CSV table of C-alpha atoms in Angstrom, one decimal:
chain,number,residue,atom,x,y,z
Q,1,MET,CA,81.3,118.7,-20.4
Q,2,TYR,CA,82.0,118.5,-23.9
Q,3,ALA,CA,82.1,122.3,-24.9
Q,4,GLN,CA,84.5,122.8,-21.9
Q,5,ASP,CA,86.7,120.1,-22.8
Q,6,LYS,CA,87.0,120.8,-26.6
Q,7,GLY,CA,86.9,124.7,-26.4
Q,8,VAL,CA,83.6,124.6,-28.5
Q,9,ARG,CA,81.1,127.4,-28.0
Q,10,ILE,CA,77.5,126.5,-28.7
Q,11,ASN,CA,74.8,129.3,-28.7
Q,12,TYR,CA,71.3,127.7,-28.3
Q,13,GLN,CA,68.0,129.8,-28.4
Q,14,SER,CA,64.7,128.3,-27.4
Q,15,ILE,CA,62.3,129.4,-30.0
Q,16,GLY,CA,60.2,126.4,-30.6
Q,17,SER,CA,60.7,123.6,-32.9
Q,18,GLY,CA,58.9,125.4,-35.7
Q,19,GLY,CA,61.4,128.3,-35.5
Q,20,GLY,CA,64.2,125.8,-35.4
Q,21,ILE,CA,63.2,124.1,-38.5
Q,22,ARG,CA,62.7,127.3,-40.4
Q,23,GLN,CA,66.0,128.7,-39.7
Q,24,PHE,CA,67.6,125.3,-40.5
Q,25,ILE,CA,66.1,125.2,-43.9
Q,26,ALA,CA,67.1,129.0,-44.4
Q,27,LYS,CA,70.7,127.8,-43.2
Q,28,THR,CA,71.0,130.9,-40.8
Q,29,VAL,CA,72.0,128.2,-38.2
Q,30,ASP,CA,74.7,125.5,-38.1
Q,31,PHE,CA,72.0,122.9,-36.7
Q,32,GLY,CA,68.6,122.9,-35.5
Q,33,ALA,CA,66.8,121.4,-32.7
Q,34,THR,CA,63.3,120.1,-32.6
Q,35,ASP,CA,60.8,117.8,-30.9
Q,36,ALA,CA,58.7,117.5,-34.2
Q,37,PRO,CA,60.3,115.6,-37.2
Q,38,MET,CA,60.6,117.7,-40.5
Q,39,THR,CA,57.7,116.9,-42.9
Q,40,ASP,CA,58.7,115.5,-46.4
Q,41,GLU,CA,57.6,118.9,-47.9
Q,42,GLN,CA,60.1,120.6,-45.3
Q,43,ILE,CA,62.9,118.3,-46.3
Q,44,ARG,CA,62.2,119.1,-50.1
Q,45,GLN,CA,62.7,122.7,-49.2
Q,46,ALA,CA,66.1,122.2,-47.5
Q,47,ASP,CA,69.2,122.5,-49.7
Q,48,GLY,CA,70.8,119.3,-49.1
Q,49,ARG,CA,70.6,115.9,-47.3
Q,50,VAL,CA,68.9,116.3,-44.0
Q,51,LEU,CA,69.7,114.1,-41.0
Q,52,HIS,CA,67.5,113.8,-37.9
Q,53,ILE,CA,69.8,112.8,-34.9
Q,54,PRO,CA,67.8,111.6,-31.8
Q,55,THR,CA,69.4,112.9,-28.6
Q,56,VAL,CA,67.0,112.0,-25.7
Q,57,ALA,CA,63.4,111.1,-25.3
Q,58,GLY,CA,60.8,113.0,-23.5
Q,59,ALA,CA,57.2,113.1,-22.5
Q,60,VAL,CA,54.2,115.5,-22.7
Q,61,VAL,CA,52.0,115.6,-19.9
Q,62,PRO,CA,48.6,117.3,-19.1
Q,63,VAL,CA,49.0,119.9,-16.4
Q,64,TYR,CA,46.3,121.7,-14.4
Q,65,ASN,CA,45.8,123.8,-11.5
Q,66,LEU,CA,43.0,122.7,-9.3
Q,67,GLU,CA,42.7,123.6,-5.8
Q,68,GLY,CA,42.9,120.4,-3.4
Q,69,VAL,CA,43.7,118.2,-6.3
Q,70,GLY,CA,47.3,117.1,-6.7
Q,71,SER,CA,49.1,115.0,-9.4
Q,72,GLY,CA,47.5,111.9,-10.4
Q,73,LEU,CA,44.1,112.9,-12.0
Q,74,ASN,CA,43.5,110.1,-14.5
Q,75,PHE,CA,42.7,111.1,-18.1
Q,76,THR,CA,41.8,109.1,-21.3
Q,77,GLY,CA,42.9,110.3,-24.8
Q,78,GLU,CA,39.0,110.9,-25.5
Q,79,VAL,CA,38.6,113.0,-22.5
Q,80,LEU,CA,41.7,115.0,-23.4
Q,81,ALA,CA,40.6,115.4,-27.0
Q,82,ASP,CA,37.1,116.7,-25.9
Q,83,ILE,CA,38.4,119.1,-23.6
Q,84,PHE,CA,40.6,120.7,-26.2
Q,85,LEU,CA,37.8,120.5,-28.7
Q,86,GLY,CA,35.7,122.4,-26.3
Q,87,LYS,CA,33.1,119.8,-25.7
Q,88,ILE,CA,34.0,119.0,-22.1
Q,89,THR,CA,34.0,122.3,-20.4
Q,90,ARG,CA,33.6,121.6,-16.6
Q,91,TRP,CA,36.0,119.8,-14.1
Q,92,ASP,CA,32.9,117.9,-12.7
Q,93,ASP,CA,31.9,116.7,-16.2
Q,94,PRO,CA,30.7,113.1,-15.6
Q,95,ARG,CA,33.4,111.8,-18.2
Q,96,ILE,CA,36.1,113.0,-16.2
Q,97,ARG,CA,34.7,111.9,-12.7
Q,98,ARG,CA,34.0,108.4,-14.3
Q,99,TRP,CA,37.8,107.8,-14.2
Q,100,ASN,CA,38.5,109.5,-10.9
Q,101,PRO,CA,36.0,108.0,-8.4
Q,102,GLY,CA,36.1,109.4,-4.9
Q,103,LEU,CA,37.7,112.7,-5.9
Q,104,ARG,CA,35.8,116.0,-5.4
Q,105,LEU,CA,36.2,117.9,-8.6
Q,106,PRO,CA,35.0,121.5,-8.6
Q,107,PRO,CA,31.9,122.4,-10.7
Q,108,ALA,CA,34.2,125.1,-12.4
Q,109,GLU,CA,34.8,126.0,-16.0
Q,110,ILE,CA,38.0,124.3,-17.5
Q,111,VAL,CA,40.4,127.1,-18.7
Q,112,VAL,CA,42.2,125.4,-21.6
Q,113,VAL,CA,45.8,126.6,-22.2
Q,114,HIS,CA,47.9,125.6,-25.4
Q,115,ARG,CA,50.9,126.7,-27.4
Q,116,SER,CA,50.6,130.0,-29.2
Q,117,ASP,CA,54.0,129.3,-31.2
Q,118,GLY,CA,55.1,126.5,-33.5
Q,119,SER,CA,56.0,123.7,-31.2
Q,120,GLY,CA,57.2,120.0,-31.3
Q,121,THR,CA,55.5,119.7,-28.0
Q,122,THR,CA,52.3,120.5,-29.7
Q,123,ASN,CA,53.1,118.1,-32.5
Q,124,ILE,CA,53.6,115.2,-30.2
Q,125,PHE,CA,50.3,116.1,-28.3
Q,126,THR,CA,48.1,116.5,-31.4
Q,127,ASN,CA,49.8,113.6,-33.0
Q,128,TYR,CA,48.5,111.4,-29.9
Q,129,LEU,CA,44.9,113.1,-30.0
Q,130,SER,CA,44.8,112.4,-33.7
Q,131,LYS,CA,45.3,108.7,-32.9
Q,132,VAL,CA,42.7,108.4,-30.1
Q,133,SER,CA,40.0,110.8,-31.5
Q,134,ALA,CA,38.5,110.4,-34.9
Q,135,GLU,CA,36.7,113.7,-34.4
Q,136,TRP,CA,40.0,115.3,-33.4
Q,137,LYS,CA,41.9,113.9,-36.5
Q,138,LYS,CA,39.0,115.2,-38.8
Q,139,ARG,CA,38.5,118.8,-37.2
Q,140,VAL,CA,41.9,119.7,-36.1
Q,141,GLY,CA,44.5,117.4,-37.0
Q,142,GLU,CA,48.2,117.4,-36.1
Q,143,GLY,CA,51.2,119.6,-36.3
Q,144,THR,CA,53.6,122.1,-34.8
Q,145,SER,CA,50.8,124.6,-35.2
Q,146,VAL,CA,47.0,124.0,-35.4
Q,147,GLU,CA,43.8,125.8,-35.4
Q,148,TRP,CA,42.7,125.5,-31.7
Q,149,PRO,CA,39.1,125.2,-31.2
Q,150,THR,CA,39.3,126.8,-27.8
Q,151,GLY,CA,41.5,128.2,-25.2
Q,152,LEU,CA,44.5,130.6,-24.4
Q,153,GLY,CA,47.9,130.4,-25.9
Q,154,GLY,CA,51.2,130.5,-24.3
Q,155,LYS,CA,54.7,131.0,-25.7
Q,156,GLY,CA,56.9,128.1,-25.1
Q,157,ASN,CA,56.6,125.4,-22.5
Q,158,GLU,CA,57.5,127.9,-20.0
Q,159,GLY,CA,54.6,130.4,-21.4
Q,160,VAL,CA,51.9,127.3,-20.9
Q,161,ALA,CA,53.5,126.4,-17.6
Q,162,GLY,CA,53.2,130.0,-16.2
Q,163,LEU,CA,49.5,130.3,-17.4
Q,164,VAL,CA,48.5,127.3,-16.0
Q,165,ARG,CA,50.2,128.0,-12.7
Q,166,GLN,CA,48.6,131.5,-12.3
Q,167,THR,CA,45.2,130.6,-13.6
Q,168,PRO,CA,42.8,128.7,-11.3
Q,169,ASN,CA,41.0,125.7,-12.9
Q,170,ALA,CA,43.4,125.8,-15.9
Q,171,LEU,CA,44.5,122.7,-18.0
Q,172,GLY,CA,47.5,122.7,-20.4
Q,173,TYR,CA,50.2,120.6,-21.8
Q,174,VAL,CA,54.2,120.6,-21.2
Q,175,GLU,CA,57.1,118.7,-21.3
Q,176,LEU,CA,57.5,116.5,-18.3
Q,177,ALA,CA,60.6,118.5,-17.3
Q,178,TYR,CA,58.7,121.6,-17.3
Q,179,ALA,CA,55.8,120.1,-15.2
Q,180,LEU,CA,58.3,119.0,-12.5
Q,181,THR,CA,60.6,121.9,-12.2
Q,182,ASN,CA,57.4,124.3,-12.0
Q,183,TRP,CA,55.7,122.1,-9.4
Q,184,LEU,CA,52.7,121.8,-11.5
Q,185,SER,CA,50.2,119.0,-10.8
Q,186,PHE,CA,50.1,116.6,-14.0
Q,187,GLY,CA,47.7,113.6,-14.8
Q,188,ASN,CA,48.1,110.0,-15.7
Q,189,VAL,CA,47.2,109.2,-19.3
Q,190,ARG,CA,45.4,105.8,-20.1
Q,191,ASN,CA,47.6,103.9,-22.7
Q,192,ARG,CA,46.4,101.4,-25.4
Q,193,SER,CA,46.6,98.5,-22.8
Q,194,GLY,CA,44.1,100.3,-20.5
Q,195,GLN,CA,46.4,101.2,-17.9
Q,196,PHE,CA,46.5,104.7,-16.4
Q,197,VAL,CA,50.3,105.5,-16.6
Q,198,ARG,CA,52.2,108.3,-14.9
Q,199,ALA,CA,55.1,109.8,-17.1
Q,200,SER,CA,58.5,109.0,-15.8
Q,201,LEU,CA,61.8,108.0,-17.2
Q,202,SER,CA,61.0,104.4,-17.0
Q,203,THR,CA,57.6,104.8,-18.7
Q,204,ILE,CA,59.2,106.9,-21.3
Q,205,THR,CA,61.9,104.2,-22.1
Q,206,ARG,CA,59.1,101.6,-22.3
Q,207,ALA,CA,57.3,103.6,-24.8
Q,208,MET,CA,60.4,104.1,-26.9
Q,209,ALA,CA,61.2,100.4,-26.7
Q,210,SER,CA,57.8,99.5,-28.1
Q,211,ALA,CA,58.3,101.9,-30.9
Q,212,ARG,CA,59.4,100.8,-34.6
Q,213,ILE,CA,62.0,103.3,-35.3
Q,214,PRO,CA,62.6,103.7,-39.1
Q,215,GLU,CA,65.9,104.3,-40.8
Q,216,ASP,CA,65.5,108.1,-40.8
Q,217,TYR,CA,64.5,108.2,-37.1
Q,218,ARG,CA,61.1,110.3,-37.8
Q,219,VAL,CA,58.7,108.6,-35.3
Q,220,PHE,CA,56.6,109.7,-32.1
Q,221,PHE,CA,55.9,107.1,-29.3
Q,222,THR,CA,52.3,108.1,-29.1
Q,223,ASP,CA,49.6,105.3,-28.2
Q,224,PRO,CA,52.4,102.6,-28.2
Q,225,PRO,CA,51.3,98.8,-27.3
Q,226,GLY,CA,53.5,98.3,-24.3
Q,227,GLN,CA,51.6,97.7,-21.1
Q,228,ASP,CA,53.5,100.2,-19.0
Q,229,ALA,CA,54.2,102.6,-21.7
Q,230,TYR,CA,53.4,106.3,-21.3
Q,231,PRO,CA,51.4,107.2,-24.4
Q,232,ILE,CA,52.6,110.7,-25.2
Q,233,ALA,CA,56.3,110.7,-25.9
Q,234,GLY,CA,58.8,111.3,-28.6
Q,235,PHE,CA,62.5,112.2,-29.5
Q,236,THR,CA,64.3,115.4,-29.2
Q,237,TRP,CA,66.2,115.6,-32.5
Q,238,ILE,CA,69.2,117.6,-33.7
Q,239,LEU,CA,68.9,118.6,-37.4
Q,240,ILE,CA,72.0,118.6,-39.4
Q,241,TYR,CA,73.0,118.5,-43.1
Q,242,GLY,CA,74.7,115.3,-44.4
Q,243,GLU,CA,77.2,117.5,-46.4
Q,244,GLN,CA,79.0,120.1,-44.3
Q,245,SER,CA,80.0,123.2,-46.2
Q,246,ASP,CA,82.4,124.4,-43.4
Q,247,SER,CA,84.9,121.7,-42.6
Q,248,VAL,CA,86.0,123.1,-39.3
Q,249,LYS,CA,82.4,123.8,-37.8
Q,250,GLY,CA,81.3,120.4,-39.5
Q,251,LYS,CA,84.0,118.5,-37.7
Q,252,ALA,CA,83.0,120.2,-34.3
Q,253,LEU,CA,79.4,119.6,-34.9
Q,254,VAL,CA,79.7,115.9,-35.7
Q,255,GLU,CA,82.2,115.3,-32.8
Q,256,PHE,CA,79.8,117.0,-30.4
Q,257,LEU,CA,76.8,114.8,-31.6
Q,258,TRP,CA,79.2,111.8,-31.2
Q,259,TRP,CA,79.7,112.9,-27.6
Q,260,ALA,CA,75.9,113.6,-27.1
Q,261,ILE,CA,74.9,110.1,-28.0
Q,262,HIS,CA,77.6,108.4,-25.9
Q,263,GLU,CA,79.2,110.1,-22.9
Q,264,GLY,CA,76.5,112.9,-22.9
Q,265,GLN,CA,73.7,110.6,-22.4
Q,266,ARG,CA,74.4,110.5,-18.5
Q,267,TYR,CA,73.1,114.1,-18.4
Q,268,ALA,CA,69.7,113.1,-19.7
Q,269,PRO,CA,68.3,111.6,-16.6
Q,270,PRO,CA,69.1,114.6,-14.3
Q,271,LEU,CA,67.3,116.8,-16.9
Q,272,LEU,CA,64.2,114.5,-16.7
Q,273,TYR,CA,64.8,112.9,-20.2
Q,274,ALA,CA,65.2,109.4,-21.1
Q,275,PRO,CA,68.7,108.3,-22.4
Q,276,LEU,CA,68.8,106.3,-25.6
Q,277,PRO,CA,69.0,102.5,-25.9
Q,278,LYS,CA,72.3,101.0,-26.9
Q,279,ASN,CA,70.9,99.4,-30.1
Q,280,LEU,CA,69.7,102.7,-31.2
Q,281,VAL,CA,73.2,104.6,-30.4
Q,282,ARG,CA,74.9,101.8,-32.6
Q,283,ARG,CA,72.6,102.7,-35.5
Q,284,LEU,CA,73.3,106.5,-35.1
Q,285,GLU,CA,77.1,105.7,-35.0
Q,286,GLY,CA,76.6,104.8,-38.6
Q,287,THR,CA,74.6,107.8,-39.5
Q,288,LEU,CA,77.0,110.2,-38.0
Q,289,ARG,CA,80.0,108.5,-40.0
Q,290,SER,CA,78.0,109.2,-43.1
Q,291,VAL,CA,78.4,113.0,-42.7
Q,292,THR,CA,80.9,114.5,-45.1
Q,293,THR,CA,82.8,117.7,-45.7
Q,294,GLY,CA,84.3,118.3,-49.3
Q,295,GLY,CA,83.0,114.7,-50.2
Q,296,ARG,CA,85.0,113.0,-47.6
Q,297,PRO,CA,83.6,111.5,-44.2
Q,298,ILE,CA,84.3,113.6,-41.3
Q,299,LEU,CA,84.5,110.5,-38.9
Q,300,PRO,CA,87.0,107.9,-39.4
């Protein structure tokens, strides 16, 4: 791997996207990592030119703990919004049964689980809910942290996964990788084309392909138009400053990111993330070549 080949040591801490952005702005770290793009206001707070470097794409899935019900429960965006709004409170609600004919859903209260920390996963999920539910958009909105109308809070994807796993009749949301590695049942979500789609590397890739990616790369792949596109997905970004104050660290960081968008992409699928398309990699090459130290480009 890169760090072993180049002798570079990278210390990464999983503190949530909100924490990563705060430390990046404060310049207490050399780079930040986030599943939520910085807002315009956060970029104004940063002292320097901010670059969002996409590294992989991932999905957010609804996970649940229902005895006798495995993966594949169907959800619409409206149903998910109403559950997290506290309007649908039982698993045998007609609005859930409508999309799951033939399944024996228990007459049990739904235990809602959400993130308690600032989270890019929450940002992707609430961005999606805001697109498919006018009431959600008006009452709650989107962001790395929101005022949840109901539910229990867990810290990190691991905290939500743990609460769902140990709580009968629970429903939460986590990244696909956490659902699979924790053996959690997760649902299919109906996309804009009316198809119930299971999150996978291929359906994440289709969502990414259908998205219009702006120059600054700040975009979610939520509620995309593609027929087979999974509707709750987005990038994981590395945040860096376009002008690096430390020439040695700056060179190491940019070379690492160059490796990450090229050779490093082969590590994405085994980790349950979708690699970047070649046309996007070509765009990112130009972005990385724009990074300077002492006024001079780091890369040739």
